[in-house]
Coordinates of C-alpha atoms in Angstrom, one line a residue:
X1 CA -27.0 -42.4 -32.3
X2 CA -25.5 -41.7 -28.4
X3 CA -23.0 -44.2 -28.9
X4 CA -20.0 -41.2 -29.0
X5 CA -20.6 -40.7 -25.5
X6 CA -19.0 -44.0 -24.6
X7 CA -15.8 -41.7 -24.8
X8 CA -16.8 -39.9 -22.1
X9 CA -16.5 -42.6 -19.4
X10 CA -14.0 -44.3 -17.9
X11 CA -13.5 -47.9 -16.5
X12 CA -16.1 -50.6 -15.2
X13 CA -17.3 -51.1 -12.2
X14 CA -16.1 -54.7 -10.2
X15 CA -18.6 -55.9 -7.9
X16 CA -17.3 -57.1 -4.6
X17 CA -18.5 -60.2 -2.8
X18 CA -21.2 -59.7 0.1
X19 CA -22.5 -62.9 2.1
X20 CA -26.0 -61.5 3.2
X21 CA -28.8 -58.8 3.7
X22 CA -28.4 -59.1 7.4
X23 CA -27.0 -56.3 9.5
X24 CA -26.7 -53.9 7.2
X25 CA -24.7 -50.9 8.1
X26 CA -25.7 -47.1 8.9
X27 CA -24.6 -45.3 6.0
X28 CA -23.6 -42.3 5.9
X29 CA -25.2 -41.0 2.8
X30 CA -27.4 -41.9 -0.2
X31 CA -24.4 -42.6 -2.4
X32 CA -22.6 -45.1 0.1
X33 CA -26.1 -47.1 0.3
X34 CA -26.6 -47.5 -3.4
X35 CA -22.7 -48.1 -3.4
X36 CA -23.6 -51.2 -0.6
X37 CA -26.5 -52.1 -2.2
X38 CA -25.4 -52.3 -5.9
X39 CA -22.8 -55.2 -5.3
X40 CA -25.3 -57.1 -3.6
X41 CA -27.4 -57.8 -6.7
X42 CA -25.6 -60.8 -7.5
X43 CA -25.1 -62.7 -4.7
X44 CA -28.9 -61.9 -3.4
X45 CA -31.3 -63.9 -5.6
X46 CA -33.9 -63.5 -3.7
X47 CA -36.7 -60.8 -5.2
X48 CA -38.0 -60.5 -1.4
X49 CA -34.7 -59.8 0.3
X50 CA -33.7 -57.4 -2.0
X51 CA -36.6 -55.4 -2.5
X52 CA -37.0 -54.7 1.4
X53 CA -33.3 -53.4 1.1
X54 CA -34.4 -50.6 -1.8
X55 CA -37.8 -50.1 0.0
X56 CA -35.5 -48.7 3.2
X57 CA -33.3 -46.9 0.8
X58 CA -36.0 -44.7 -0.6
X59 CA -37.9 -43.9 2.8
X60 CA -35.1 -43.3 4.4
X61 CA -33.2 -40.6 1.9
X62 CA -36.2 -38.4 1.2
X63 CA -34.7 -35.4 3.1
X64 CA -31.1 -35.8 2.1
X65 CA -32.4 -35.2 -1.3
X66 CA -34.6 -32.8 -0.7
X67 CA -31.9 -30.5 0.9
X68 CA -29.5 -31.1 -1.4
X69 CA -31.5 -30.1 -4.1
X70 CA -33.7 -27.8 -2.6
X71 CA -36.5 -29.6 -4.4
X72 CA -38.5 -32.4 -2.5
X73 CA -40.7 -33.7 -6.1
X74 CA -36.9 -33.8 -7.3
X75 CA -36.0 -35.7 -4.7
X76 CA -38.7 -38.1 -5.1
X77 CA -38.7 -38.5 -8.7
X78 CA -34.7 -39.6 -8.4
X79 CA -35.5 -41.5 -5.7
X80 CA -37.8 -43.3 -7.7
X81 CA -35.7 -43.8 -10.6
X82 CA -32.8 -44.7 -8.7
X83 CA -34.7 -47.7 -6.5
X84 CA -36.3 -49.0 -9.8
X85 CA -32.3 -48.8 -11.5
X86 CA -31.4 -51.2 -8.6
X87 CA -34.4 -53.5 -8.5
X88 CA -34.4 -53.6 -12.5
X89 CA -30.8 -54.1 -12.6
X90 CA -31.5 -57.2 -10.3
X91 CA -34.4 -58.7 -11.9
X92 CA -32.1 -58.4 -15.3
X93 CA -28.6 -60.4 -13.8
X94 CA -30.9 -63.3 -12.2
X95 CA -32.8 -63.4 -15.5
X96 CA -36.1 -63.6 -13.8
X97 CA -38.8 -63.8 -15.7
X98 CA -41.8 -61.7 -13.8
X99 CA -40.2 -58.4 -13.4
X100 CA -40.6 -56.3 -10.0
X101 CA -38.4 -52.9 -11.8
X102 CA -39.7 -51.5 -14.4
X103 CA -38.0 -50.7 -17.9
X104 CA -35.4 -47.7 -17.6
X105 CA -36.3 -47.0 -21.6
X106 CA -39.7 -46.3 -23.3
X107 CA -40.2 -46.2 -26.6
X108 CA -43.8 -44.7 -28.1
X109 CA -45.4 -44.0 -31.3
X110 CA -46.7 -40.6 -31.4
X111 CA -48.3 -41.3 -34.6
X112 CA -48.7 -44.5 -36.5
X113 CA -49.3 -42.8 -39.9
X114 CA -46.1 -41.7 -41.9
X115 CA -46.7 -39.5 -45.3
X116 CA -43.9 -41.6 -46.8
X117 CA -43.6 -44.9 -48.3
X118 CA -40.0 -45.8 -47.8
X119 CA -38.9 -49.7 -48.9
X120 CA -39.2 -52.1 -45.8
X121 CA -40.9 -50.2 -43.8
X122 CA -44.5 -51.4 -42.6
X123 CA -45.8 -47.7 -44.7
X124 CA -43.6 -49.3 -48.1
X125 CA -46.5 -48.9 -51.2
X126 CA -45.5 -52.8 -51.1
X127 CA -46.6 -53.4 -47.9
X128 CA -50.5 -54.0 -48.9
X129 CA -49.7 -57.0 -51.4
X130 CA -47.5 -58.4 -48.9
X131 CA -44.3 -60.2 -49.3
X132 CA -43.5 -63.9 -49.9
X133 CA -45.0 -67.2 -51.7
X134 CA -48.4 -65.9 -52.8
X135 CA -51.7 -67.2 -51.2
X136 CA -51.7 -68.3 -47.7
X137 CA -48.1 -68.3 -47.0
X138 CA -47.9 -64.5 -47.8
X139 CA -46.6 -62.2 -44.8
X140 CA -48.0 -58.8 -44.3
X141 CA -47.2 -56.0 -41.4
X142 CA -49.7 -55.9 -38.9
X143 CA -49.4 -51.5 -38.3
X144 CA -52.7 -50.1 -37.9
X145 CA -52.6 -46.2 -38.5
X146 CA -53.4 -43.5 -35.9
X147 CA -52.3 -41.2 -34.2
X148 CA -51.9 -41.5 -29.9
X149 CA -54.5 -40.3 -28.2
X150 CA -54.3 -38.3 -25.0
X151 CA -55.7 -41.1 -22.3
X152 CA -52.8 -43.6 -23.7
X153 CA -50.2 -41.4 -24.0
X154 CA -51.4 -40.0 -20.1
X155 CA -50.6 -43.5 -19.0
X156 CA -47.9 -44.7 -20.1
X157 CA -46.6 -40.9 -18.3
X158 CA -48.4 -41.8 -15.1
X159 CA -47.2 -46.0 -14.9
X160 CA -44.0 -45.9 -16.9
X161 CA -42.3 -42.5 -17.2
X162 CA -41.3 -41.6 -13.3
X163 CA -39.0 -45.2 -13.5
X164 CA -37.3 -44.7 -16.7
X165 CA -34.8 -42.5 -18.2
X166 CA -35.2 -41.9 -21.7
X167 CA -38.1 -41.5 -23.7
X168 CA -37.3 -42.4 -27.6
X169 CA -40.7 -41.3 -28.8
X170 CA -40.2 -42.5 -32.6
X171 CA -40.5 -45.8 -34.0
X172 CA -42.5 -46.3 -37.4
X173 CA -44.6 -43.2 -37.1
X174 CA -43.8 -40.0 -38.2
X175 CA -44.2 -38.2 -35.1
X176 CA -44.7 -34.5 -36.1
X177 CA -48.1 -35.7 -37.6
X178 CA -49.1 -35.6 -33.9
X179 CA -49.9 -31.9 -33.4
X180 CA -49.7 -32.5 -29.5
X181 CA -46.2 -33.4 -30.2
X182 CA -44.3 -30.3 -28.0
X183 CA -46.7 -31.0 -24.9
X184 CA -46.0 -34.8 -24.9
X185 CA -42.6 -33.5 -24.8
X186 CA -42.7 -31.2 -22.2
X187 CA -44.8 -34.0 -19.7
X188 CA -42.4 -36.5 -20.3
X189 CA -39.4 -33.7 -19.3
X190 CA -41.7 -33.4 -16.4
X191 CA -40.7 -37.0 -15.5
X192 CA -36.8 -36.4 -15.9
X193 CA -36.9 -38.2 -19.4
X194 CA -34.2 -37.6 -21.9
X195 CA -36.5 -37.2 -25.3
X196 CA -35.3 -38.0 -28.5
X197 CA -37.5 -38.4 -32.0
X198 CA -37.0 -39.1 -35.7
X199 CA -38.5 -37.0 -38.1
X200 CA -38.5 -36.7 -42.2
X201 CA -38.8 -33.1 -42.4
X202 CA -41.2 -33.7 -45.5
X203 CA -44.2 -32.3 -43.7
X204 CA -45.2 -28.5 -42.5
X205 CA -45.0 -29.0 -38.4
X206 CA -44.9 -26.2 -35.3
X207 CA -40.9 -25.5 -35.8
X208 CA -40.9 -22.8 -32.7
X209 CA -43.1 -25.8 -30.3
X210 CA -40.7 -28.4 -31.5
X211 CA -37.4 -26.4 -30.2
X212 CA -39.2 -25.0 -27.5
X213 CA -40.7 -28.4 -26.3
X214 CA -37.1 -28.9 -24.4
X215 CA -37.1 -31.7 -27.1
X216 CA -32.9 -33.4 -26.0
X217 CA -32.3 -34.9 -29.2
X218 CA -34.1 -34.5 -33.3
X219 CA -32.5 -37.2 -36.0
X220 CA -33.7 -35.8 -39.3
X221 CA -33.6 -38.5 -41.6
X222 CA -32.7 -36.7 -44.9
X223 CA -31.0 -39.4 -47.9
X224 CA -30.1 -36.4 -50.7
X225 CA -29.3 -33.2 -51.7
X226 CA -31.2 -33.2 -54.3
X227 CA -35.3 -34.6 -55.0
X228 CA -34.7 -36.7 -57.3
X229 CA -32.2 -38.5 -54.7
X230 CA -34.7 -38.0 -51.9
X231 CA -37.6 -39.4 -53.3
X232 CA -35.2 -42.6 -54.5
X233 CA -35.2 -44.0 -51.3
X234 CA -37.9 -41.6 -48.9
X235 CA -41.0 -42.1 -51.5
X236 CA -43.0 -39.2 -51.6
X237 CA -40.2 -36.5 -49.8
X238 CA -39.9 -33.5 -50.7
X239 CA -36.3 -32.4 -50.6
X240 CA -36.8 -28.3 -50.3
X241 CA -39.5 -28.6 -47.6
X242 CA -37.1 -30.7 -45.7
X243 CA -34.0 -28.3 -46.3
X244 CA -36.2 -25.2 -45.2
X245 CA -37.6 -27.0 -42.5
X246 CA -33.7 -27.6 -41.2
X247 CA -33.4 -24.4 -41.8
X248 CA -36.1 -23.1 -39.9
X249 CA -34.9 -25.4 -36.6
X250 CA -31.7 -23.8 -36.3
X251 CA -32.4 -20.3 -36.4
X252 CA -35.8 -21.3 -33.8
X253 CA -32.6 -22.7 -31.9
X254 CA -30.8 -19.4 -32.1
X255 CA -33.5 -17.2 -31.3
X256 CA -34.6 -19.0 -28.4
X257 CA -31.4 -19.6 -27.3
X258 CA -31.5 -23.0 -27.1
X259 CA -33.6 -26.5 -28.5
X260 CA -32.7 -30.1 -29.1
X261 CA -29.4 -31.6 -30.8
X262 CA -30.1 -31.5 -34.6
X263 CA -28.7 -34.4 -36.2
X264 CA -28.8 -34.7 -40.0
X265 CA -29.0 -38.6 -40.7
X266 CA -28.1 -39.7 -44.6
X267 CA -28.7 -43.3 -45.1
X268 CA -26.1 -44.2 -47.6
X269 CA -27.5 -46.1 -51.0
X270 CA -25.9 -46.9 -54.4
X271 CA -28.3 -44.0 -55.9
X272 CA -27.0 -41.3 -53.2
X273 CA -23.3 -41.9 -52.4
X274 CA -22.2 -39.0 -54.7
X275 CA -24.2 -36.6 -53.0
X276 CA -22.4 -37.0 -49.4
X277 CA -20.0 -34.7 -49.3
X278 CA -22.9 -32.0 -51.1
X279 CA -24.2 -32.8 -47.4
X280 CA -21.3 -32.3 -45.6
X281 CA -21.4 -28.8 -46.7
X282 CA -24.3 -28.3 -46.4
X283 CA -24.6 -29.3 -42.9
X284 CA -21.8 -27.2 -42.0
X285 CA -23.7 -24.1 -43.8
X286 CA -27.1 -24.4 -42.1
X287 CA -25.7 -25.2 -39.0
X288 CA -27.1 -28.4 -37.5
X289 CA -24.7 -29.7 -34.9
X290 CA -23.7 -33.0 -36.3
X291 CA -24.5 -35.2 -39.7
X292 CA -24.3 -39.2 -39.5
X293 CA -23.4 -40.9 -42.2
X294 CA -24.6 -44.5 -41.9
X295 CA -25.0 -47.4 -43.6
X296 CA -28.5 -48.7 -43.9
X297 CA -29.8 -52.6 -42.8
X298 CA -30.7 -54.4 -46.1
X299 CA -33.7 -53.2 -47.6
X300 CA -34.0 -55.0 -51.7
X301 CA -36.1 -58.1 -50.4
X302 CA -38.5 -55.1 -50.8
X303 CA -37.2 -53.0 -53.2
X304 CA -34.2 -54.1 -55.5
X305 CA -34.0 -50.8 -56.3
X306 CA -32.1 -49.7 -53.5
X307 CA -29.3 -51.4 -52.7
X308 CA -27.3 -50.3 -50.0
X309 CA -23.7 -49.1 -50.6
X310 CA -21.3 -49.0 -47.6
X311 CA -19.3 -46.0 -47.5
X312 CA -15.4 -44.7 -46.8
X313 CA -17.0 -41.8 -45.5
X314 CA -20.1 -43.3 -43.0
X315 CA -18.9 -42.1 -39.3
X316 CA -20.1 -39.1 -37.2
X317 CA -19.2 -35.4 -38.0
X318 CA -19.4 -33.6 -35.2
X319 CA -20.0 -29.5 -35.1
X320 CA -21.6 -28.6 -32.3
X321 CA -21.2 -31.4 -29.4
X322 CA -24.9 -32.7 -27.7
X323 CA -24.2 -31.3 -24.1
X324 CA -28.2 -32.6 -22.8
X325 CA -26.3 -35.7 -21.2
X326 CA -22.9 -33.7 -19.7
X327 CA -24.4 -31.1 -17.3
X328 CA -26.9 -30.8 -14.6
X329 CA -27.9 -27.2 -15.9
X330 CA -29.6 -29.2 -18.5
X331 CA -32.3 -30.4 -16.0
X332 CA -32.3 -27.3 -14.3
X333 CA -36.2 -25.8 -14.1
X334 CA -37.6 -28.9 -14.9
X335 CA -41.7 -28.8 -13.4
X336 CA -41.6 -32.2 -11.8
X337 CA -44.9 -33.6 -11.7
X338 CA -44.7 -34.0 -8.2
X339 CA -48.3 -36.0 -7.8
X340 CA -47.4 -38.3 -10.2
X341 CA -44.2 -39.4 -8.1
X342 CA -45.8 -38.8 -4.4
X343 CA -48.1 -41.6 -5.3
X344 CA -45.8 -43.9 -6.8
X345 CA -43.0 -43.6 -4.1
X346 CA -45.6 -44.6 -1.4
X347 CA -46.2 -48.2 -2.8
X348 CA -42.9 -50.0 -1.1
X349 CA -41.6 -52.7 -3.6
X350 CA -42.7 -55.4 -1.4
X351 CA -46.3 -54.2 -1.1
X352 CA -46.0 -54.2 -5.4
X353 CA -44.7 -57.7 -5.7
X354 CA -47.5 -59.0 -3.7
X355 CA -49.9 -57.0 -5.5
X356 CA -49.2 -57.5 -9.0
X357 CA -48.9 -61.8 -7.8
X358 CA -45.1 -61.5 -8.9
X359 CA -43.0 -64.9 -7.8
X360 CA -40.1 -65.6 -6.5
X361 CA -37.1 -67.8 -9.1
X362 CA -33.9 -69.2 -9.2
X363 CA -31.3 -67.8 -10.5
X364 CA -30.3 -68.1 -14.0
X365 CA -27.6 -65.2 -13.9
X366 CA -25.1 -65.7 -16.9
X367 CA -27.8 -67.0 -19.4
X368 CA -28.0 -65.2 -22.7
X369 CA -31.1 -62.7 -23.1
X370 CA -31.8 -60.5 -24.8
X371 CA -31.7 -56.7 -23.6
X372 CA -34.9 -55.3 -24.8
X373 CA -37.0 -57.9 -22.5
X374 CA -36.0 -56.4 -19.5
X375 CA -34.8 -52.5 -20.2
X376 CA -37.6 -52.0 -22.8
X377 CA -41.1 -51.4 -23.5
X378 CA -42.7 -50.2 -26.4
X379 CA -46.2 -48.7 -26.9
X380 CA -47.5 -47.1 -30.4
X381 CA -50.7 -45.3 -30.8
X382 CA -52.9 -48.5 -31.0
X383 CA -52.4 -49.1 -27.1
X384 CA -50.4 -51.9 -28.5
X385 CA -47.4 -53.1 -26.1
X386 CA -44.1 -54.3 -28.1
X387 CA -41.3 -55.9 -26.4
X388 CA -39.1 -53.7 -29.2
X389 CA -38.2 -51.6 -32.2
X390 CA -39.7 -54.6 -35.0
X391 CA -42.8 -54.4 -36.4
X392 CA -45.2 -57.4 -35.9
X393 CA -46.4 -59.2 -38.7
X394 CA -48.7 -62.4 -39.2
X395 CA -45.8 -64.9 -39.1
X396 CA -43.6 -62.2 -36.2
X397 CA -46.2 -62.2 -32.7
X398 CA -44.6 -58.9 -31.1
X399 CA -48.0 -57.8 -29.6
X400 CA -47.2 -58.7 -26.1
X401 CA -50.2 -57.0 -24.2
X402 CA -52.9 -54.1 -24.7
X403 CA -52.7 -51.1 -22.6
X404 CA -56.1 -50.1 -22.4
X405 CA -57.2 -53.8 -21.4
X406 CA -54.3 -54.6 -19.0
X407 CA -54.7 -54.8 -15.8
X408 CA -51.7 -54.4 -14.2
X409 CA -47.7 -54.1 -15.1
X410 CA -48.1 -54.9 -19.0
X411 CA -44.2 -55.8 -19.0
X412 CA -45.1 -58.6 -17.4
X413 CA -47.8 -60.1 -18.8
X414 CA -48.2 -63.9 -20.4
X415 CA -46.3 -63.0 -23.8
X416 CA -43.2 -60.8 -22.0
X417 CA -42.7 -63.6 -19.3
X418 CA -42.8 -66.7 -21.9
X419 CA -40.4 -64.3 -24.5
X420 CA -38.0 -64.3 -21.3
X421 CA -38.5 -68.0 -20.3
X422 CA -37.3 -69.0 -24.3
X423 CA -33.6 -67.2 -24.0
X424 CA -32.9 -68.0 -20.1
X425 CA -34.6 -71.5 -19.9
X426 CA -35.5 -73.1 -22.6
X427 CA -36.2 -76.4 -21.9
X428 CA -38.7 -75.4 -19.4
X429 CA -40.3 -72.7 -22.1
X430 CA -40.9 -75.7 -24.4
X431 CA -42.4 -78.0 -21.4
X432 CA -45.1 -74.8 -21.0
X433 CA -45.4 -74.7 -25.3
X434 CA -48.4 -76.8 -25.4
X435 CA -50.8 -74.7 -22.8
X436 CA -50.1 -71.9 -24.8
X437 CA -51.2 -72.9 -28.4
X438 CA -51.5 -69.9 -29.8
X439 CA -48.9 -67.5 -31.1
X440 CA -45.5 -68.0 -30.1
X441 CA -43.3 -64.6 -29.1
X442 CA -41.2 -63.9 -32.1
X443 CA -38.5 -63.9 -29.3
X444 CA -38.6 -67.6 -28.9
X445 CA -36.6 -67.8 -32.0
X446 CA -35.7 -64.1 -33.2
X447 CA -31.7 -63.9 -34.2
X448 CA -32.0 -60.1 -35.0
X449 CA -29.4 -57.8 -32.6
X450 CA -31.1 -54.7 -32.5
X451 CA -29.2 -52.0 -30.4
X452 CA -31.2 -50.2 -27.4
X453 CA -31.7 -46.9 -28.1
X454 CA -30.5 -45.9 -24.6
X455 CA -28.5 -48.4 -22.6
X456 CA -27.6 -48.9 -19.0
X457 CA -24.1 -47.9 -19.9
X458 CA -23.6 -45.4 -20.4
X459 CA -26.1 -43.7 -21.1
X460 CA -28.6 -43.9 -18.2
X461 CA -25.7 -42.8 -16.4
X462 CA -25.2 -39.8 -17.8
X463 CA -28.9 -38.6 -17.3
X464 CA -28.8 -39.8 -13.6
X465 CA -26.0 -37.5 -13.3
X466 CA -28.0 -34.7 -15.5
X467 CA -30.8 -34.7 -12.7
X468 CA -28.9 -35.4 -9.7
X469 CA -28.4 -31.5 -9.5
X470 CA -26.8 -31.6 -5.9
X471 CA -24.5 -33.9 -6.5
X472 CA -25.4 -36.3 -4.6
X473 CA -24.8 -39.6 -6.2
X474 CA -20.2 -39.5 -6.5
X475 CA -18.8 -41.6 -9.6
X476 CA -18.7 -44.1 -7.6
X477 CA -22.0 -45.1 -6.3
X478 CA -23.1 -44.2 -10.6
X479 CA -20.5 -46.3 -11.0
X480 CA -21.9 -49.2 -9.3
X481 CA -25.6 -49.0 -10.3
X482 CA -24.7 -48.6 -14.3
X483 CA -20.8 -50.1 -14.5
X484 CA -20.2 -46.7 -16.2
X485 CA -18.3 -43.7 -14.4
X486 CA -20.0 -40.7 -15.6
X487 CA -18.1 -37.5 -17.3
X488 CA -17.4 -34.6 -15.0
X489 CA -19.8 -31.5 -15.9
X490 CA -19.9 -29.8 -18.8

């Protein structure tokens, strides 16, 4: 959905050669240590070594923040996700498979219901018979309903927000069926989160707390202009409630002079091609600021009803650019919850690799992987952790860990270390197969290529950039923590 910012940035970042942690230099400023430290990463395997470097960066820069931004929980909230950038962006070139950083994008389940019952998704009215050979070789989504309640949605704030950078609160759910939707919202701004959801529009919802929320970014998946299109594809929509409900968000956005990027998404299908330029129009009349065109993944193994149709017109159209990721001003205001990050910045990286028993590995830097495992973690309302955006089922084991019942990092617990182990080592994953004889990760032999949500590069880049509001991480030292040089301001 981000991917037109790519445009915005400029060339990669080359890391130079360093020989060693020892005598490291006085530097200057913030931005000329993460500009040493960066290029280190891949001649340093050592989790130890480099963690002590990061723990003297963030002790050591508290006040240089704090004056340029005239905000010390600012300070210590970038400082926090800037040292876990580094020490993530480590763990993920050596491929290790106990992780010291933590993931740079969450992605939650407000609510695990959904008043639809779209084709191949784990709400299709198919779902409940299952799909497959009948009797026991019959697969079936494993998607309790729910909505999140306050204690998991606290935590997964308190443990995994202050590291991150984006919040993608949408999965399977519907997440307006949540009525605490606009505070999770606002706590997770409170962290310096970008927040972007998904919503069907098909439901009555607070349209004033959504836009006022400080929500970044609302994809409203509408597939017609019409209900007997709608309902083709979205069972059980209802097209008008959807069209006054767009409605509705852009004059909230007008009146209180400001609210998330409203992007109209249309699925294209043999049954609603016709209707896309009716759409484009339309778009244009109401006012959202962009409508995506896109051609959906596959979906008649559940429905041969709806095959897909792949058309001349899928692409972006663009009416009102998304400036959340292009200014600092964007940030500006934002209640940092400055407890939150005072306790959190305290624990030095060494003292948490000790603590949580993490190990020290070789090197397996160049070995394919797969994104999600390290820049990822996802939580729906169940306390369920997921290493992604796929649904388990009984034959796909994606439940990597409990939240309520962890104790400890959940990212790196038994099923997330093993999942990491099958891409970057595989012969030694398949010598520790037999003392695990239960449920393999899906991982260990997934070939789907689902795109993060919220990348490295470029766009963790540009929200660095959005919160460092005194400027004082340059291109270059952005440059050399993401490989992306971040557009000027807006």
């Amino acid at each position: 959905m981000l991917s037109h910012l790519r445009s915005q940035l400029g060339s990669k970042f080359s890391l130079s050669s360093q020989s060693s942690l020892t005598g490291s230099p006085v530097h200057a400023s913030a931005a000329a240590e993460v500009a040493w430290l960066a290029p280190l990463i891949p001649v340093t395997p050592g989790k130890r070594d480099f963690l002590r470097q990061v723990d003297a960066f963030q002790q050591g820069r508290i006040d240089e923040l704090a004056a340029a931004y005239d905000n010390r929980a600012l300070a210590r909230l970038v400082l926090l996700k800037v040292g876990n950038l580094l020490v993530s962006q480590h763990g993920f070139h050596h491929r290790h498979t106990q992780l010291a950083g933590r993931p740079t994008q969450i992605m939650l389940d407000p609510s695990n219901t959904c008043q639809l019952q779209c084709p191949g998704c784990v709400h299709s009215s198919n779902a409940t018979a299952g799909y497959g050979p009948p009797g026991d070789g019959r697969i079936f989504f494993e998607w309790p309903k729910g909505v999140m309640p306050p204690g998991t949605f606290d935590r997964i704030m308190s443990d995994y927000a202050p590291f991150a950078f984006a919040a993608v609160m949408y999965n399977y759910g519907e997440p307006l069926i949540n009525k605490q939707f606009p505070d999770m919202v606002r706590r997770a701004k409170a962290l310096g989160l970008y927040t972007w959801t998904s919503s069907n529009l098909s439901l009555s919802f607070d349209v004033d707390g959504v836009v006022g929320s400080d929500l970044d970014l609302l994809t409203m998946s509408i597939d017609g202009t019409s209900q007997e299109t709608l309902q083709h594809y979205r069972r059980r929509g209802k097209y008008d409630l959807c069209l006054a409900n767009m409605r509705a968000l852009v004059a909230a956005k007008r009146r209180l002079g400001g609210g998330p990027h409203l992007v109209w998404q249309f699925l294209t299908f043999a049954h609603n091609s016709h209707e896309i330029e009716t759409a484009l129009a339309l778009a244009q009349e109401i006012g959202v600021d962009e409508l995506n065109v896109v051609t959906p993944l596959d979906m008649t193994w559940d429905d041969p009803t709806v095959p897909i149709h792949k058309s001349e017109r899928a692409g972006r159209y663009v009416f009102n650019e998304d400036r959340h990721l292009t200014s600092p001003a964007a940030a500006a205001g934002l209640a940092i919850d400055e407890a939150v990050c005072d306790g959190l910045l305290s624990e030095r990286w060494v003292d948490r690799m000790d603590r949580l028993g993490i190990q020290e590995e070789p090197s397996r830097a160049g070995r394919a992987t797969c994104d999600w495992l390290y820049q990822n973690v996802t939580f729906d309302s169940a306390d369920r952790v997921m290493p992604c955006c796929m649904a388990p089922t009984t034959t796909q084991h994606l439940h990597f860990a409990t939240l309520g019942a962890a104790d400890g990092d959940v990212t790196n617990s038994d099923e997330f270390r093993r999942a990491r182990l099958a891409f970057v080592d595989r012969a030694a994953y398949d010598a520790d197969a037999p003392s695990h004889p239960g449920r393999e990760p899906h991982c260990a032999n997934c070939k789907a290529t689902p795109t993060l949500n919220f990348p490295v590069n470029p766009h963790v880049a540009m929200q660095l950039q959005c919160l460092d509001q005194g400027r004082v991480f340059d291109a270059a030292a952005i440059n050399s923590l993401t490989g992306s040089t971040p557009a000027g301001p807006a």
